[in-house]
């Protein structure tokens, strides 16, 4: 289409401090925006126009072209294995599945697909550094029946690259449900749900759960994608904050 569609106006971060008093100098005066409701695999032109009564240095318009990812982006070259909530650990076949994420990760490689059967599983860390042609896929068979147990500061830690995580659920996230460690990239998260993020607010207060999120991307991460997912925080919303709810400017 040759018609431009309006998106949300990007807010400007004018805070001097953040995180309860830490200097925000590196981020101050940044504009931040997101575009929603786009189509998988489609190419788009994006344009941002700035205006200011004092004028704009360098021209008022920035533009670029982007193409959204599609499932075709996730290229695998390995086998398919199974994980189930059973007592004995197997070889990963459908008839003899692994019984923990740790056992599954130890026996599989980049390029493989891990199908997770209904059950409740211990929190886990994914630490494989895969490649664009060997994505690792962690796929629950049904989001609402594949549950990850509670832990703090997160239930799933992604300490690797080129991984797709989908169809998992958390009933109680003491802090974050999923955390992507610093300087990692190409993490695709799809159709996950956290029913109650940051429940440690009961004992730690709001300052103690400042960094708790449905998905937390740490410093230096890039190419992180969160699609068709839901995150709720009813416990956090029910606890009254002490002082200002947001950082002071």
PDB file of C-alpha atoms in Angstrom:
ATOM      1  CA  UNK A   1       0.000   0.000   0.000  1.00  0.00           C
ATOM      2  CA  UNK A   2       1.148   3.554  -0.660  1.00  0.00           C
ATOM      3  CA  UNK A   3      -0.819   4.872   2.327  1.00  0.00           C
ATOM      4  CA  UNK A   4       1.003   5.563   5.576  1.00  0.00           C
ATOM      5  CA  UNK A   5      -0.764   4.345   8.729  1.00  0.00           C
ATOM      6  CA  UNK A   6      -0.264   6.107  12.049  1.00  0.00           C
ATOM      7  CA  UNK A   7       1.415   4.218  14.906  1.00  0.00           C
ATOM      8  CA  UNK A   8       1.813   5.181  18.553  1.00  0.00           C
ATOM      9  CA  UNK A   9       3.734   8.380  19.214  1.00  0.00           C
ATOM     10  CA  UNK A  10       7.102   7.381  20.728  1.00  0.00           C
ATOM     11  CA  UNK A  11       7.513   8.588  24.329  1.00  0.00           C
ATOM     12  CA  UNK A  12      10.745  10.314  25.312  1.00  0.00           C
ATOM     13  CA  UNK A  13      12.747   9.060  28.282  1.00  0.00           C
ATOM     14  CA  UNK A  14      13.680  12.262  30.117  1.00  0.00           C
ATOM     15  CA  UNK A  15      14.535  10.645  33.467  1.00  0.00           C
ATOM     16  CA  UNK A  16      17.785  11.594  35.180  1.00  0.00           C
ATOM     17  CA  UNK A  17      17.713   8.430  37.284  1.00  0.00           C
ATOM     18  CA  UNK A  18      16.105   4.993  37.051  1.00  0.00           C
ATOM     19  CA  UNK A  19      16.037   1.758  39.024  1.00  0.00           C
ATOM     20  CA  UNK A  20      15.616   3.586  42.303  1.00  0.00           C
ATOM     21  CA  UNK A  21      18.333   6.224  41.814  1.00  0.00           C
ATOM     22  CA  UNK A  22      20.825   4.811  39.265  1.00  0.00           C
ATOM     23  CA  UNK A  23      22.005   7.337  36.664  1.00  0.00           C
ATOM     24  CA  UNK A  24      20.011   7.216  33.437  1.00  0.00           C
ATOM     25  CA  UNK A  25      22.521   9.296  31.456  1.00  0.00           C
ATOM     26  CA  UNK A  26      23.100   6.551  28.852  1.00  0.00           C
ATOM     27  CA  UNK A  27      19.397   6.370  28.009  1.00  0.00           C
ATOM     28  CA  UNK A  28      18.121   9.883  28.661  1.00  0.00           C
ATOM     29  CA  UNK A  29      16.312  11.579  25.751  1.00  0.00           C
ATOM     30  CA  UNK A  30      15.844   8.346  23.824  1.00  0.00           C
ATOM     31  CA  UNK A  31      12.627   7.906  21.846  1.00  0.00           C
ATOM     32  CA  UNK A  32      11.012   4.466  22.155  1.00  0.00           C
ATOM     33  CA  UNK A  33       8.178   3.050  20.114  1.00  0.00           C
ATOM     34  CA  UNK A  34       6.645  -0.192  18.927  1.00  0.00           C
ATOM     35  CA  UNK A  35       4.506  -1.140  15.947  1.00  0.00           C
ATOM     36  CA  UNK A  36       1.816  -3.770  16.462  1.00  0.00           C
ATOM     37  CA  UNK A  37      -0.690  -5.755  14.419  1.00  0.00           C
ATOM     38  CA  UNK A  38       1.661  -6.543  11.541  1.00  0.00           C
ATOM     39  CA  UNK A  39       1.723  -9.652   9.365  1.00  0.00           C
ATOM     40  CA  UNK A  40       4.330 -12.401   9.688  1.00  0.00           C
ATOM     41  CA  UNK A  41       6.835 -12.466   6.835  1.00  0.00           C
ATOM     42  CA  UNK A  42       5.592  -9.168   5.378  1.00  0.00           C
ATOM     43  CA  UNK A  43       7.862  -6.266   4.348  1.00  0.00           C
ATOM     44  CA  UNK A  44       7.053  -2.773   5.652  1.00  0.00           C
ATOM     45  CA  UNK A  45       8.348   0.754   5.262  1.00  0.00           C
ATOM     46  CA  UNK A  46       8.686   2.565   8.600  1.00  0.00           C
ATOM     47  CA  UNK A  47       8.946   6.333   8.960  1.00  0.00           C
ATOM     48  CA  UNK A  48       9.359   8.542  12.030  1.00  0.00           C
ATOM     49  CA  UNK A  49       8.856  12.298  11.807  1.00  0.00           C
ATOM     50  CA  UNK A  50      10.078  14.629  14.557  1.00  0.00           C
ATOM     51  CA  UNK A  51       8.885  18.146  15.287  1.00  0.00           C
ATOM     52  CA  UNK A  52      10.083  20.661  17.864  1.00  0.00           C
ATOM     53  CA  UNK A  53       9.482  24.366  18.347  1.00  0.00           C
ATOM     54  CA  UNK A  54      13.258  24.844  18.589  1.00  0.00           C
ATOM     55  CA  UNK A  55      13.898  22.956  15.360  1.00  0.00           C
ATOM     56  CA  UNK A  56      15.329  19.510  14.630  1.00  0.00           C
ATOM     57  CA  UNK A  57      19.041  18.865  13.961  1.00  0.00           C
ATOM     58  CA  UNK A  58      19.761  16.535  11.060  1.00  0.00           C
ATOM     59  CA  UNK A  59      16.340  16.629   9.421  1.00  0.00           C
ATOM     60  CA  UNK A  60      12.867  15.811  10.731  1.00  0.00           C
ATOM     61  CA  UNK A  61      12.332  12.377   9.126  1.00  0.00           C
ATOM     62  CA  UNK A  62      13.941   8.962   9.556  1.00  0.00           C
ATOM     63  CA  UNK A  63      12.849   5.996   7.442  1.00  0.00           C
ATOM     64  CA  UNK A  64      13.792   2.390   6.838  1.00  0.00           C
ATOM     65  CA  UNK A  65      12.397  -0.882   5.480  1.00  0.00           C
ATOM     66  CA  UNK A  66      11.923  -3.979   7.614  1.00  0.00           C
ATOM     67  CA  UNK A  67      10.688  -7.515   6.993  1.00  0.00           C
ATOM     68  CA  UNK A  68       9.015  -9.427   9.787  1.00  0.00           C
ATOM     69  CA  UNK A  69      10.178 -12.897  10.670  1.00  0.00           C
ATOM     70  CA  UNK A  70       8.186 -15.956   9.708  1.00  0.00           C
ATOM     71  CA  UNK A  71       8.368 -19.594  10.742  1.00  0.00           C
ATOM     72  CA  UNK A  72      10.586 -20.119   7.709  1.00  0.00           C
ATOM     73  CA  UNK A  73      13.275 -18.153   9.591  1.00  0.00           C
ATOM     74  CA  UNK A  74      13.650 -20.993  12.102  1.00  0.00           C
ATOM     75  CA  UNK A  75      15.838 -23.457  10.232  1.00  0.00           C
ATOM     76  CA  UNK A  76      16.588 -26.823  11.838  1.00  0.00           C
ATOM     77  CA  UNK A  77      18.786 -29.670  10.721  1.00  0.00           C
ATOM     78  CA  UNK A  78      18.473 -32.223  13.524  1.00  0.00           C
ATOM     79  CA  UNK A  79      16.049 -34.685  15.030  1.00  0.00           C
ATOM     80  CA  UNK A  80      12.876 -34.535  17.143  1.00  0.00           C
ATOM     81  CA  UNK A  81      12.959 -35.643  20.774  1.00  0.00           C
ATOM     82  CA  UNK A  82      10.408 -35.896  23.580  1.00  0.00           C
ATOM     83  CA  UNK A  83      10.258 -34.783  27.202  1.00  0.00           C
ATOM     84  CA  UNK A  84       7.607 -36.042  29.621  1.00  0.00           C
ATOM     85  CA  UNK A  85       6.796 -35.700  33.315  1.00  0.00           C
ATOM     86  CA  UNK A  86       7.745 -39.295  34.162  1.00  0.00           C
ATOM     87  CA  UNK A  87       9.896 -40.977  36.796  1.00  0.00           C
ATOM     88  CA  UNK A  88      12.604 -42.629  34.714  1.00  0.00           C
ATOM     89  CA  UNK A  89      14.770 -40.827  32.175  1.00  0.00           C
ATOM     90  CA  UNK A  90      14.854 -42.349  28.703  1.00  0.00           C
ATOM     91  CA  UNK A  91      16.579 -41.832  25.376  1.00  0.00           C
ATOM     92  CA  UNK A  92      14.261 -39.066  24.154  1.00  0.00           C
ATOM     93  CA  UNK A  93      12.095 -41.150  21.879  1.00  0.00           C
ATOM     94  CA  UNK A  94       8.315 -40.922  22.082  1.00  0.00           C
ATOM     95  CA  UNK A  95       8.146 -44.290  23.857  1.00  0.00           C
ATOM     96  CA  UNK A  96      11.102 -43.529  26.163  1.00  0.00           C
ATOM     97  CA  UNK A  97      11.153 -39.743  26.731  1.00  0.00           C
ATOM     98  CA  UNK A  98      13.547 -37.622  28.716  1.00  0.00           C
ATOM     99  CA  UNK A  99      12.222 -36.728  32.174  1.00  0.00           C
ATOM    100  CA  UNK A 100      13.848 -33.308  32.695  1.00  0.00           C
ATOM    101  CA  UNK A 101      15.019 -30.344  30.658  1.00  0.00           C
ATOM    102  CA  UNK A 102      18.541 -30.859  32.006  1.00  0.00           C
ATOM    103  CA  UNK A 103      18.640 -34.437  30.734  1.00  0.00           C
ATOM    104  CA  UNK A 104      17.187 -33.413  27.375  1.00  0.00           C
ATOM    105  CA  UNK A 105      19.660 -30.580  26.827  1.00  0.00           C
ATOM    106  CA  UNK A 106      22.596 -32.827  27.769  1.00  0.00           C
ATOM    107  CA  UNK A 107      21.624 -35.399  25.119  1.00  0.00           C
ATOM    108  CA  UNK A 108      20.492 -33.157  22.252  1.00  0.00           C
ATOM    109  CA  UNK A 109      22.202 -30.638  20.005  1.00  0.00           C
ATOM    110  CA  UNK A 110      21.617 -27.414  18.138  1.00  0.00           C
ATOM    111  CA  UNK A 111      19.220 -28.052  15.277  1.00  0.00           C
ATOM    112  CA  UNK A 112      17.048 -30.415  17.334  1.00  0.00           C
ATOM    113  CA  UNK A 113      13.413 -30.057  18.364  1.00  0.00           C
ATOM    114  CA  UNK A 114      12.242 -30.938  21.869  1.00  0.00           C
ATOM    115  CA  UNK A 115       8.520 -31.720  22.227  1.00  0.00           C
ATOM    116  CA  UNK A 116       7.335 -31.230  25.821  1.00  0.00           C
ATOM    117  CA  UNK A 117       4.394 -33.348  26.949  1.00  0.00           C
ATOM    118  CA  UNK A 118       1.818 -32.151  29.551  1.00  0.00           C
ATOM    119  CA  UNK A 119       3.152 -31.981  33.098  1.00  0.00           C
ATOM    120  CA  UNK A 120       4.930 -29.766  35.612  1.00  0.00           C
ATOM    121  CA  UNK A 121       8.674 -29.258  35.142  1.00  0.00           C
ATOM    122  CA  UNK A 122      11.478 -27.718  37.159  1.00  0.00           C
ATOM    123  CA  UNK A 123      12.854 -24.331  36.055  1.00  0.00           C
ATOM    124  CA  UNK A 124      15.661 -24.643  33.526  1.00  0.00           C
ATOM    125  CA  UNK A 125      18.566 -22.919  31.775  1.00  0.00           C
ATOM    126  CA  UNK A 126      19.137 -23.153  28.023  1.00  0.00           C
ATOM    127  CA  UNK A 127      22.819 -22.542  27.247  1.00  0.00           C
ATOM    128  CA  UNK A 128      23.430 -23.760  23.712  1.00  0.00           C
ATOM    129  CA  UNK A 129      24.988 -21.286  21.263  1.00  0.00           C
ATOM    130  CA  UNK A 130      23.270 -22.308  18.039  1.00  0.00           C
ATOM    131  CA  UNK A 131      23.433 -20.795  14.538  1.00  0.00           C
ATOM    132  CA  UNK A 132      21.042 -19.443  11.886  1.00  0.00           C
ATOM    133  CA  UNK A 133      20.910 -22.890  10.251  1.00  0.00           C
ATOM    134  CA  UNK A 134      20.632 -24.879  13.512  1.00  0.00           C
ATOM    135  CA  UNK A 135      17.902 -23.281  15.627  1.00  0.00           C
ATOM    136  CA  UNK A 136      16.919 -25.253  18.726  1.00  0.00           C
ATOM    137  CA  UNK A 137      13.152 -25.527  19.269  1.00  0.00           C
ATOM    138  CA  UNK A 138      11.463 -26.124  22.655  1.00  0.00           C
ATOM    139  CA  UNK A 139       7.792 -26.751  21.964  1.00  0.00           C
ATOM    140  CA  UNK A 140       5.079 -27.638  24.455  1.00  0.00           C
ATOM    141  CA  UNK A 141       2.256 -29.726  23.025  1.00  0.00           C
ATOM    142  CA  UNK A 142      -0.349 -27.476  24.650  1.00  0.00           C
ATOM    143  CA  UNK A 143       0.442 -24.231  26.439  1.00  0.00           C
ATOM    144  CA  UNK A 144      -2.032 -24.605  29.291  1.00  0.00           C
ATOM    145  CA  UNK A 145      -0.890 -28.117  30.167  1.00  0.00           C
ATOM    146  CA  UNK A 146       2.894 -27.610  30.125  1.00  0.00           C
ATOM    147  CA  UNK A 147       3.764 -25.837  33.374  1.00  0.00           C
ATOM    148  CA  UNK A 148       7.116 -24.556  34.640  1.00  0.00           C
ATOM    149  CA  UNK A 149       7.564 -24.604  38.421  1.00  0.00           C
ATOM    150  CA  UNK A 150       8.138 -21.485  40.501  1.00  0.00           C
ATOM    151  CA  UNK A 151      11.616 -20.053  41.137  1.00  0.00           C
ATOM    152  CA  UNK A 152      13.429 -16.754  41.632  1.00  0.00           C
ATOM    153  CA  UNK A 153      14.793 -14.669  39.990  1.00  0.00           C
ATOM    154  CA  UNK A 154      13.443 -16.459  36.916  1.00  0.00           C
ATOM    155  CA  UNK A 155      11.988 -19.797  35.819  1.00  0.00           C
ATOM    156  CA  UNK A 156      13.619 -19.986  32.398  1.00  0.00           C
ATOM    157  CA  UNK A 157      17.079 -18.552  31.729  1.00  0.00           C
ATOM    158  CA  UNK A 158      18.162 -18.300  28.098  1.00  0.00           C
ATOM    159  CA  UNK A 159      21.954 -18.175  28.073  1.00  0.00           C
ATOM    160  CA  UNK A 160      22.334 -19.033  24.399  1.00  0.00           C
ATOM    161  CA  UNK A 161      21.415 -18.045  20.853  1.00  0.00           C
ATOM    162  CA  UNK A 162      19.022 -19.115  18.073  1.00  0.00           C
ATOM    163  CA  UNK A 163      16.371 -20.794  20.206  1.00  0.00           C
ATOM    164  CA  UNK A 164      12.593 -20.857  19.825  1.00  0.00           C
ATOM    165  CA  UNK A 165      10.489 -21.399  22.960  1.00  0.00           C
ATOM    166  CA  UNK A 166       6.757 -21.907  22.601  1.00  0.00           C
ATOM    167  CA  UNK A 167       3.618 -23.190  24.332  1.00  0.00           C
ATOM    168  CA  UNK A 168       4.783 -23.006  27.972  1.00  0.00           C
ATOM    169  CA  UNK A 169       2.971 -21.612  31.027  1.00  0.00           C
ATOM    170  CA  UNK A 170       3.756 -20.389  34.534  1.00  0.00           C
ATOM    171  CA  UNK A 171       1.173 -20.164  37.320  1.00  0.00           C
ATOM    172  CA  UNK A 172       3.487 -18.378  39.771  1.00  0.00           C
ATOM    173  CA  UNK A 173       6.530 -16.358  38.702  1.00  0.00           C
ATOM    174  CA  UNK A 174       8.278 -15.092  41.833  1.00  0.00           C
ATOM    175  CA  UNK A 175      10.141 -12.604  39.639  1.00  0.00           C
ATOM    176  CA  UNK A 176      10.448 -13.032  35.848  1.00  0.00           C
ATOM    177  CA  UNK A 177       9.053 -15.945  33.856  1.00  0.00           C
ATOM    178  CA  UNK A 178      11.751 -15.877  31.152  1.00  0.00           C
ATOM    179  CA  UNK A 179      15.081 -14.031  31.261  1.00  0.00           C
ATOM    180  CA  UNK A 180      17.459 -13.666  28.311  1.00  0.00           C
ATOM    181  CA  UNK A 181      20.995 -13.227  29.610  1.00  0.00           C
ATOM    182  CA  UNK A 182      23.218 -10.327  28.559  1.00  0.00           C
ATOM    183  CA  UNK A 183      24.740 -10.247  25.075  1.00  0.00           C
ATOM    184  CA  UNK A 184      22.667 -13.081  23.631  1.00  0.00           C
ATOM    185  CA  UNK A 185      20.535 -12.882  20.525  1.00  0.00           C
ATOM    186  CA  UNK A 186      17.973 -14.481  18.229  1.00  0.00           C
ATOM    187  CA  UNK A 187      15.547 -15.685  20.878  1.00  0.00           C
ATOM    188  CA  UNK A 188      12.009 -16.368  19.632  1.00  0.00           C
ATOM    189  CA  UNK A 189       9.297 -16.682  22.324  1.00  0.00           C
ATOM    190  CA  UNK A 190       5.782 -17.570  21.199  1.00  0.00           C
ATOM    191  CA  UNK A 191       2.463 -18.419  22.866  1.00  0.00           C
ATOM    192  CA  UNK A 192       3.697 -18.452  26.458  1.00  0.00           C
ATOM    193  CA  UNK A 193       1.678 -17.302  29.454  1.00  0.00           C
ATOM    194  CA  UNK A 194       2.573 -16.137  32.961  1.00  0.00           C
ATOM    195  CA  UNK A 195      -0.458 -15.982  35.256  1.00  0.00           C
ATOM    196  CA  UNK A 196       1.200 -14.008  38.067  1.00  0.00           C
ATOM    197  CA  UNK A 197       4.559 -12.240  37.615  1.00  0.00           C
ATOM    198  CA  UNK A 198       6.599 -10.792  40.517  1.00  0.00           C
ATOM    199  CA  UNK A 199       4.801 -12.512  43.403  1.00  0.00           C
ATOM    200  CA  UNK A 200       7.861 -11.859  45.618  1.00  0.00           C
ATOM    201  CA  UNK A 201       6.451  -8.331  45.977  1.00  0.00           C
ATOM    202  CA  UNK A 202       4.667  -9.679  49.078  1.00  0.00           C
ATOM    203  CA  UNK A 203       7.955 -10.049  50.941  1.00  0.00           C
ATOM    204  CA  UNK A 204      10.374  -7.794  49.035  1.00  0.00           C
ATOM    205  CA  UNK A 205       8.164  -4.805  48.254  1.00  0.00           C
ATOM    206  CA  UNK A 206       8.046  -3.015  44.923  1.00  0.00           C
ATOM    207  CA  UNK A 207      11.736  -2.072  44.951  1.00  0.00           C
ATOM    208  CA  UNK A 208      12.638  -5.755  45.304  1.00  0.00           C
ATOM    209  CA  UNK A 209      10.819  -6.744  42.115  1.00  0.00           C
ATOM    210  CA  UNK A 210      11.787  -3.747  39.979  1.00  0.00           C
ATOM    211  CA  UNK A 211      13.448  -5.927  37.321  1.00  0.00           C
ATOM    212  CA  UNK A 212      10.735  -8.590  37.223  1.00  0.00           C
ATOM    213  CA  UNK A 213       8.941  -9.078  33.909  1.00  0.00           C
ATOM    214  CA  UNK A 214       7.089 -11.632  31.857  1.00  0.00           C
ATOM    215  CA  UNK A 215      10.183 -11.665  29.627  1.00  0.00           C
ATOM    216  CA  UNK A 216      13.350  -9.820  30.672  1.00  0.00           C
ATOM    217  CA  UNK A 217      15.957  -9.014  28.009  1.00  0.00           C
ATOM    218  CA  UNK A 218      19.231  -8.060  29.695  1.00  0.00           C
ATOM    219  CA  UNK A 219      21.794  -5.535  28.431  1.00  0.00           C
ATOM    220  CA  UNK A 220      23.324  -6.204  25.035  1.00  0.00           C
ATOM    221  CA  UNK A 221      20.611  -8.579  23.810  1.00  0.00           C
ATOM    222  CA  UNK A 222      19.227  -8.185  20.311  1.00  0.00           C
ATOM    223  CA  UNK A 223      16.906  -9.934  17.862  1.00  0.00           C
ATOM    224  CA  UNK A 224      14.514 -10.886  20.644  1.00  0.00           C
ATOM    225  CA  UNK A 225      10.939 -11.680  19.578  1.00  0.00           C
ATOM    226  CA  UNK A 226       7.855 -12.194  21.748  1.00  0.00           C
ATOM    227  CA  UNK A 227       4.711 -13.239  19.849  1.00  0.00           C
ATOM    228  CA  UNK A 228       1.141 -14.062  20.888  1.00  0.00           C
ATOM    229  CA  UNK A 229       1.963 -14.240  24.588  1.00  0.00           C
ATOM    230  CA  UNK A 230       0.213 -13.144  27.795  1.00  0.00           C
ATOM    231  CA  UNK A 231       1.672 -11.829  31.059  1.00  0.00           C
ATOM    232  CA  UNK A 232      -0.313 -10.882  34.166  1.00  0.00           C
ATOM    233  CA  UNK A 233       0.653  -9.550  37.597  1.00  0.00           C
ATOM    234  CA  UNK A 234      -2.421  -9.554  39.878  1.00  0.00           C
ATOM    235  CA  UNK A 235      -0.345  -9.904  43.071  1.00  0.00           C
ATOM    236  CA  UNK A 236       1.898  -6.990  42.086  1.00  0.00           C
ATOM    237  CA  UNK A 237      -1.136  -4.839  41.301  1.00  0.00           C
ATOM    238  CA  UNK A 238      -2.754  -5.654  44.644  1.00  0.00           C
ATOM    239  CA  UNK A 239       0.197  -4.447  46.782  1.00  0.00           C
ATOM    240  CA  UNK A 240       0.259  -0.685  47.298  1.00  0.00           C
ATOM    241  CA  UNK A 241       3.659   0.869  46.493  1.00  0.00           C
ATOM    242  CA  UNK A 242       5.566   2.971  49.010  1.00  0.00           C
ATOM    243  CA  UNK A 243       6.096   6.458  47.615  1.00  0.00           C
ATOM    244  CA  UNK A 244       5.896   7.177  43.895  1.00  0.00           C
ATOM    245  CA  UNK A 245       4.863   4.265  41.654  1.00  0.00           C
ATOM    246  CA  UNK A 246       7.241   5.443  38.918  1.00  0.00           C
ATOM    247  CA  UNK A 247      10.776   6.811  38.921  1.00  0.00           C
ATOM    248  CA  UNK A 248      11.025  10.552  39.423  1.00  0.00           C
ATOM    249  CA  UNK A 249      12.224  12.590  36.443  1.00  0.00           C
TER     250      UNK A 249
END
